[in-house]
PDB file of C-alpha atoms in Angstrom:
ATOM      1  CA  UNK A   1       3.740 -20.725  16.836  1.00  0.00           C
ATOM      2  CA  UNK A   2       2.036 -17.527  18.000  1.00  0.00           C
ATOM      3  CA  UNK A   3      -0.909 -17.876  20.300  1.00  0.00           C
ATOM      4  CA  UNK A   4      -4.369 -16.667  19.447  1.00  0.00           C
ATOM      5  CA  UNK A   5      -3.957 -13.870  21.972  1.00  0.00           C
ATOM      6  CA  UNK A   6      -0.727 -12.689  20.364  1.00  0.00           C
ATOM      7  CA  UNK A   7      -2.351 -12.757  16.953  1.00  0.00           C
ATOM      8  CA  UNK A   8      -5.374 -10.837  18.222  1.00  0.00           C
ATOM      9  CA  UNK A   9      -3.077  -8.235  19.794  1.00  0.00           C
ATOM     10  CA  UNK A  10      -1.098  -7.871  16.582  1.00  0.00           C
ATOM     11  CA  UNK A  11      -4.310  -7.401  14.556  1.00  0.00           C
ATOM     12  CA  UNK A  12      -5.544  -4.849  17.092  1.00  0.00           C
ATOM     13  CA  UNK A  13      -2.372  -2.818  16.657  1.00  0.00           C
ATOM     14  CA  UNK A  14      -2.558  -3.198  12.848  1.00  0.00           C
ATOM     15  CA  UNK A  15      -6.189  -2.079  12.555  1.00  0.00           C
ATOM     16  CA  UNK A  16      -5.580   1.712  12.771  1.00  0.00           C
ATOM     17  CA  UNK A  17      -2.894   1.436  10.103  1.00  0.00           C
ATOM     18  CA  UNK A  18      -5.213  -0.531   7.799  1.00  0.00           C
ATOM     19  CA  UNK A  19      -8.035   1.961   8.379  1.00  0.00           C
ATOM     20  CA  UNK A  20      -5.877   4.986   7.615  1.00  0.00           C
ATOM     21  CA  UNK A  21      -4.451   3.254   4.542  1.00  0.00           C
ATOM     22  CA  UNK A  22      -7.981   2.501   3.342  1.00  0.00           C
ATOM     23  CA  UNK A  23      -9.278   6.023   3.889  1.00  0.00           C
ATOM     24  CA  UNK A  24      -6.348   7.498   1.962  1.00  0.00           C
ATOM     25  CA  UNK A  25      -6.788   4.942  -0.838  1.00  0.00           C
ATOM     26  CA  UNK A  26     -10.525   5.595  -1.158  1.00  0.00           C
ATOM     27  CA  UNK A  27     -10.012   9.376  -1.153  1.00  0.00           C
ATOM     28  CA  UNK A  28      -7.264   9.184  -3.748  1.00  0.00           C
ATOM     29  CA  UNK A  29      -9.336   6.892  -5.953  1.00  0.00           C
ATOM     30  CA  UNK A  30     -12.126   9.471  -6.000  1.00  0.00           C
ATOM     31  CA  UNK A  31      -9.625  12.279  -6.623  1.00  0.00           C
ATOM     32  CA  UNK A  32      -8.039  10.262  -9.456  1.00  0.00           C
ATOM     33  CA  UNK A  33     -11.430   9.928 -11.133  1.00  0.00           C
ATOM     34  CA  UNK A  34     -12.174  13.654 -10.781  1.00  0.00           C
ATOM     35  CA  UNK A  35      -8.786  14.701 -12.164  1.00  0.00           C
ATOM     36  CA  UNK A  36      -9.075  12.267 -15.046  1.00  0.00           C
ATOM     37  CA  UNK A  37     -12.607  13.530 -15.845  1.00  0.00           C
ATOM     38  CA  UNK A  38     -11.546  17.187 -15.731  1.00  0.00           C
ATOM     39  CA  UNK A  39      -8.377  16.601 -17.783  1.00  0.00           C
ATOM     40  CA  UNK A  40     -10.027  14.250 -20.305  1.00  0.00           C
ATOM     41  CA  UNK A  41     -10.249  16.939 -23.018  1.00  0.00           C
ATOM     42  CA  UNK A  42      -6.418  16.920 -23.313  1.00  0.00           C
ATOM     43  CA  UNK A  43      -6.463  13.171 -23.970  1.00  0.00           C
ATOM     44  CA  UNK A  44      -7.217  10.061 -21.919  1.00  0.00           C
ATOM     45  CA  UNK A  45      -3.573   8.988 -21.560  1.00  0.00           C
ATOM     46  CA  UNK A  46      -2.357  12.450 -20.554  1.00  0.00           C
ATOM     47  CA  UNK A  47      -5.268  12.791 -18.117  1.00  0.00           C
ATOM     48  CA  UNK A  48      -4.434   9.416 -16.578  1.00  0.00           C
ATOM     49  CA  UNK A  49      -0.741  10.304 -16.221  1.00  0.00           C
ATOM     50  CA  UNK A  50      -1.527  13.648 -14.564  1.00  0.00           C
ATOM     51  CA  UNK A  51      -4.051  11.989 -12.211  1.00  0.00           C
ATOM     52  CA  UNK A  52      -1.552   9.243 -11.345  1.00  0.00           C
ATOM     53  CA  UNK A  53       1.272  11.654 -10.531  1.00  0.00           C
ATOM     54  CA  UNK A  54      -0.943  13.963  -8.432  1.00  0.00           C
ATOM     55  CA  UNK A  55      -2.715  11.192  -6.506  1.00  0.00           C
ATOM     56  CA  UNK A  56       0.475   9.168  -5.944  1.00  0.00           C
ATOM     57  CA  UNK A  57       2.201  12.267  -4.535  1.00  0.00           C
ATOM     58  CA  UNK A  58      -0.765  13.029  -2.276  1.00  0.00           C
ATOM     59  CA  UNK A  59      -0.994   9.376  -1.208  1.00  0.00           C
ATOM     60  CA  UNK A  60       2.687   9.443  -0.314  1.00  0.00           C
ATOM     61  CA  UNK A  61       2.311  12.585   1.816  1.00  0.00           C
ATOM     62  CA  UNK A  62      -0.840  11.291   3.546  1.00  0.00           C
ATOM     63  CA  UNK A  63       0.645   7.876   4.268  1.00  0.00           C
ATOM     64  CA  UNK A  64       3.958   9.359   5.466  1.00  0.00           C
ATOM     65  CA  UNK A  65       2.330  11.816   7.857  1.00  0.00           C
ATOM     66  CA  UNK A  66      -0.751   9.846   8.958  1.00  0.00           C
ATOM     67  CA  UNK A  67      -0.651   6.077   8.335  1.00  0.00           C
ATOM     68  CA  UNK A  68       3.065   5.592   9.006  1.00  0.00           C
ATOM     69  CA  UNK A  69       3.767   8.696  11.150  1.00  0.00           C
ATOM     70  CA  UNK A  70       5.348   6.573  13.886  1.00  0.00           C
ATOM     71  CA  UNK A  71       7.721   4.770  11.534  1.00  0.00           C
ATOM     72  CA  UNK A  72      11.331   5.756  11.004  1.00  0.00           C
ATOM     73  CA  UNK A  73      11.968   8.421   8.391  1.00  0.00           C
ATOM     74  CA  UNK A  74      14.494   7.926   5.670  1.00  0.00           C
ATOM     75  CA  UNK A  75      15.479  10.162   2.753  1.00  0.00           C
ATOM     76  CA  UNK A  76      12.522  11.667   0.913  1.00  0.00           C
ATOM     77  CA  UNK A  77      13.984  10.663  -2.437  1.00  0.00           C
ATOM     78  CA  UNK A  78      14.332   7.025  -1.311  1.00  0.00           C
ATOM     79  CA  UNK A  79      10.822   6.826   0.163  1.00  0.00           C
ATOM     80  CA  UNK A  80       9.062   8.568  -2.737  1.00  0.00           C
ATOM     81  CA  UNK A  81      10.956   6.557  -5.372  1.00  0.00           C
ATOM     82  CA  UNK A  82      10.033   3.264  -3.699  1.00  0.00           C
ATOM     83  CA  UNK A  83       6.484   4.451  -3.088  1.00  0.00           C
ATOM     84  CA  UNK A  84       5.978   5.441  -6.715  1.00  0.00           C
ATOM     85  CA  UNK A  85       7.653   2.225  -7.910  1.00  0.00           C
ATOM     86  CA  UNK A  86       5.390   0.038  -5.786  1.00  0.00           C
ATOM     87  CA  UNK A  87       2.401   2.024  -7.043  1.00  0.00           C
ATOM     88  CA  UNK A  88       3.468   1.251 -10.606  1.00  0.00           C
ATOM     89  CA  UNK A  89       3.709  -2.434  -9.723  1.00  0.00           C
ATOM     90  CA  UNK A  90       0.235  -2.207  -8.177  1.00  0.00           C
ATOM     91  CA  UNK A  91      -1.032  -0.593 -11.381  1.00  0.00           C
ATOM     92  CA  UNK A  92       0.483  -3.457 -13.380  1.00  0.00           C
ATOM     93  CA  UNK A  93      -1.265  -5.964 -11.121  1.00  0.00           C
ATOM     94  CA  UNK A  94      -4.603  -4.212 -11.673  1.00  0.00           C
ATOM     95  CA  UNK A  95      -4.094  -3.846 -15.420  1.00  0.00           C
ATOM     96  CA  UNK A  96      -2.784  -7.363 -15.635  1.00  0.00           C
ATOM     97  CA  UNK A  97      -5.928  -8.792 -14.078  1.00  0.00           C
ATOM     98  CA  UNK A  98      -8.024  -6.978 -16.687  1.00  0.00           C
ATOM     99  CA  UNK A  99      -5.737  -8.201 -19.457  1.00  0.00           C
ATOM    100  CA  UNK A 100      -6.082 -11.778 -18.177  1.00  0.00           C
ATOM    101  CA  UNK A 101      -9.867 -11.380 -18.198  1.00  0.00           C
ATOM    102  CA  UNK A 102      -9.898  -9.916 -21.728  1.00  0.00           C
ATOM    103  CA  UNK A 103      -7.199 -11.931 -23.482  1.00  0.00           C
ATOM    104  CA  UNK A 104      -6.962 -15.026 -21.261  1.00  0.00           C
ATOM    105  CA  UNK A 105     -10.655 -15.663 -20.709  1.00  0.00           C
ATOM    106  CA  UNK A 106     -11.960 -13.854 -23.799  1.00  0.00           C
ATOM    107  CA  UNK A 107     -14.163 -11.404 -21.903  1.00  0.00           C
ATOM    108  CA  UNK A 108     -15.569  -8.538 -24.018  1.00  0.00           C
ATOM    109  CA  UNK A 109     -16.551  -5.113 -22.833  1.00  0.00           C
ATOM    110  CA  UNK A 110     -19.920  -5.333 -24.628  1.00  0.00           C
ATOM    111  CA  UNK A 111     -20.982  -8.779 -23.405  1.00  0.00           C
ATOM    112  CA  UNK A 112     -19.189  -9.283 -20.076  1.00  0.00           C
ATOM    113  CA  UNK A 113     -19.399  -5.964 -18.235  1.00  0.00           C
ATOM    114  CA  UNK A 114     -20.230  -7.568 -14.882  1.00  0.00           C
ATOM    115  CA  UNK A 115     -17.396 -10.105 -15.241  1.00  0.00           C
ATOM    116  CA  UNK A 116     -15.019  -7.247 -16.133  1.00  0.00           C
ATOM    117  CA  UNK A 117     -16.033  -5.395 -12.997  1.00  0.00           C
ATOM    118  CA  UNK A 118     -15.452  -8.534 -10.908  1.00  0.00           C
ATOM    119  CA  UNK A 119     -12.014  -9.030 -12.445  1.00  0.00           C
ATOM    120  CA  UNK A 120     -11.252  -5.364 -11.867  1.00  0.00           C
ATOM    121  CA  UNK A 121     -12.324  -5.656  -8.214  1.00  0.00           C
ATOM    122  CA  UNK A 122     -10.088  -8.703  -7.734  1.00  0.00           C
ATOM    123  CA  UNK A 123      -7.183  -6.829  -9.295  1.00  0.00           C
ATOM    124  CA  UNK A 124      -7.731  -3.829  -7.024  1.00  0.00           C
ATOM    125  CA  UNK A 125      -7.865  -6.037  -3.927  1.00  0.00           C
ATOM    126  CA  UNK A 126      -4.691  -7.942  -4.855  1.00  0.00           C
ATOM    127  CA  UNK A 127      -2.862  -4.700  -5.766  1.00  0.00           C
ATOM    128  CA  UNK A 128      -4.011  -3.015  -2.550  1.00  0.00           C
ATOM    129  CA  UNK A 129      -2.766  -5.875  -0.399  1.00  0.00           C
ATOM    130  CA  UNK A 130       0.523  -5.794  -2.283  1.00  0.00           C
ATOM    131  CA  UNK A 131       0.874  -2.019  -1.789  1.00  0.00           C
ATOM    132  CA  UNK A 132       0.069  -2.206   1.915  1.00  0.00           C
ATOM    133  CA  UNK A 133       2.660  -4.944   2.406  1.00  0.00           C
ATOM    134  CA  UNK A 134       5.288  -3.177   0.288  1.00  0.00           C
ATOM    135  CA  UNK A 135       4.853   0.223   1.947  1.00  0.00           C
ATOM    136  CA  UNK A 136       5.130  -1.093   5.486  1.00  0.00           C
ATOM    137  CA  UNK A 137       7.972  -3.524   4.614  1.00  0.00           C
ATOM    138  CA  UNK A 138      10.174  -1.442   2.322  1.00  0.00           C
ATOM    139  CA  UNK A 139       9.113   2.218   2.155  1.00  0.00           C
ATOM    140  CA  UNK A 140       8.127   3.293   5.679  1.00  0.00           C
ATOM    141  CA  UNK A 141      10.499   1.409   7.918  1.00  0.00           C
ATOM    142  CA  UNK A 142       9.412   0.352  11.409  1.00  0.00           C
ATOM    143  CA  UNK A 143      11.589   1.862  14.151  1.00  0.00           C
ATOM    144  CA  UNK A 144      13.803  -0.656  15.939  1.00  0.00           C
ATOM    145  CA  UNK A 145      12.513  -1.980  19.272  1.00  0.00           C
ATOM    146  CA  UNK A 146      15.568  -3.719  20.655  1.00  0.00           C
ATOM    147  CA  UNK A 147      18.135  -3.306  17.865  1.00  0.00           C
ATOM    148  CA  UNK A 148      17.829  -6.785  16.357  1.00  0.00           C
ATOM    149  CA  UNK A 149      15.030  -6.225  13.810  1.00  0.00           C
ATOM    150  CA  UNK A 150      17.586  -5.291  11.118  1.00  0.00           C
ATOM    151  CA  UNK A 151      19.226  -8.667  11.533  1.00  0.00           C
ATOM    152  CA  UNK A 152      15.858 -10.369  11.102  1.00  0.00           C
ATOM    153  CA  UNK A 153      15.047  -8.330   8.004  1.00  0.00           C
ATOM    154  CA  UNK A 154      18.363  -9.308   6.403  1.00  0.00           C
ATOM    155  CA  UNK A 155      17.662 -13.023   7.074  1.00  0.00           C
ATOM    156  CA  UNK A 156      14.038 -12.996   5.942  1.00  0.00           C
ATOM    157  CA  UNK A 157      12.545 -10.697   3.287  1.00  0.00           C
ATOM    158  CA  UNK A 158       9.064 -11.086   4.733  1.00  0.00           C
ATOM    159  CA  UNK A 159      10.154 -10.127   8.253  1.00  0.00           C
ATOM    160  CA  UNK A 160       8.171  -6.918   7.828  1.00  0.00           C
ATOM    161  CA  UNK A 161       4.952  -8.903   8.127  1.00  0.00           C
ATOM    162  CA  UNK A 162       5.936 -10.169  11.604  1.00  0.00           C
ATOM    163  CA  UNK A 163       7.834  -7.168  12.910  1.00  0.00           C
ATOM    164  CA  UNK A 164       7.655  -6.190  16.539  1.00  0.00           C
ATOM    165  CA  UNK A 165       5.588  -3.210  17.564  1.00  0.00           C
ATOM    166  CA  UNK A 166       6.926  -0.303  19.578  1.00  0.00           C
ATOM    167  CA  UNK A 167       3.835  -0.677  21.757  1.00  0.00           C
ATOM    168  CA  UNK A 168       5.110  -3.944  23.213  1.00  0.00           C
ATOM    169  CA  UNK A 169       6.060  -3.847  26.845  1.00  0.00           C
ATOM    170  CA  UNK A 170       9.833  -4.266  27.464  1.00  0.00           C
ATOM    171  CA  UNK A 171       9.277  -7.577  29.315  1.00  0.00           C
ATOM    172  CA  UNK A 172       7.274  -9.024  26.428  1.00  0.00           C
ATOM    173  CA  UNK A 173       9.810  -7.871  23.796  1.00  0.00           C
ATOM    174  CA  UNK A 174      12.637  -9.573  25.677  1.00  0.00           C
ATOM    175  CA  UNK A 175      10.811 -12.922  25.948  1.00  0.00           C
TER     176      UNK A 175
END
């Protein structure tokens, strides 16, 4: 079992990645709302699709070149396809939480606006955690430290959550 010191060190190394991911997410959320508002005259669904494609593409670029700049690069088509796919799953998580509130718990827009906002916030948090995990585990691959991480990833699908950092000292990585 990892020590408190090792856990603290891991969280310290993870903090800049989480911060960058959050800044990009917040900026893209605002941009999504602006694009949707401007494109609303052509129709709500069309406006949403345009906003989703634009902000997903910008989020991919920002995450690739800022949040995960030190991670291994793979084919653009592979990364973007996975990135977009995980974004769609995140959207389903968010929409699903709202659907559960509306159809599962019988919330109505007119009477339960605060409850809807709470359910929406929970959906956003769950979807954001999912996206962060999926991006760092499957889309933006961590560079190998000693050549054995690939073996670990094949054995355990959640190995990305406990992967070694390239900032480790060689003596610590070997132990």
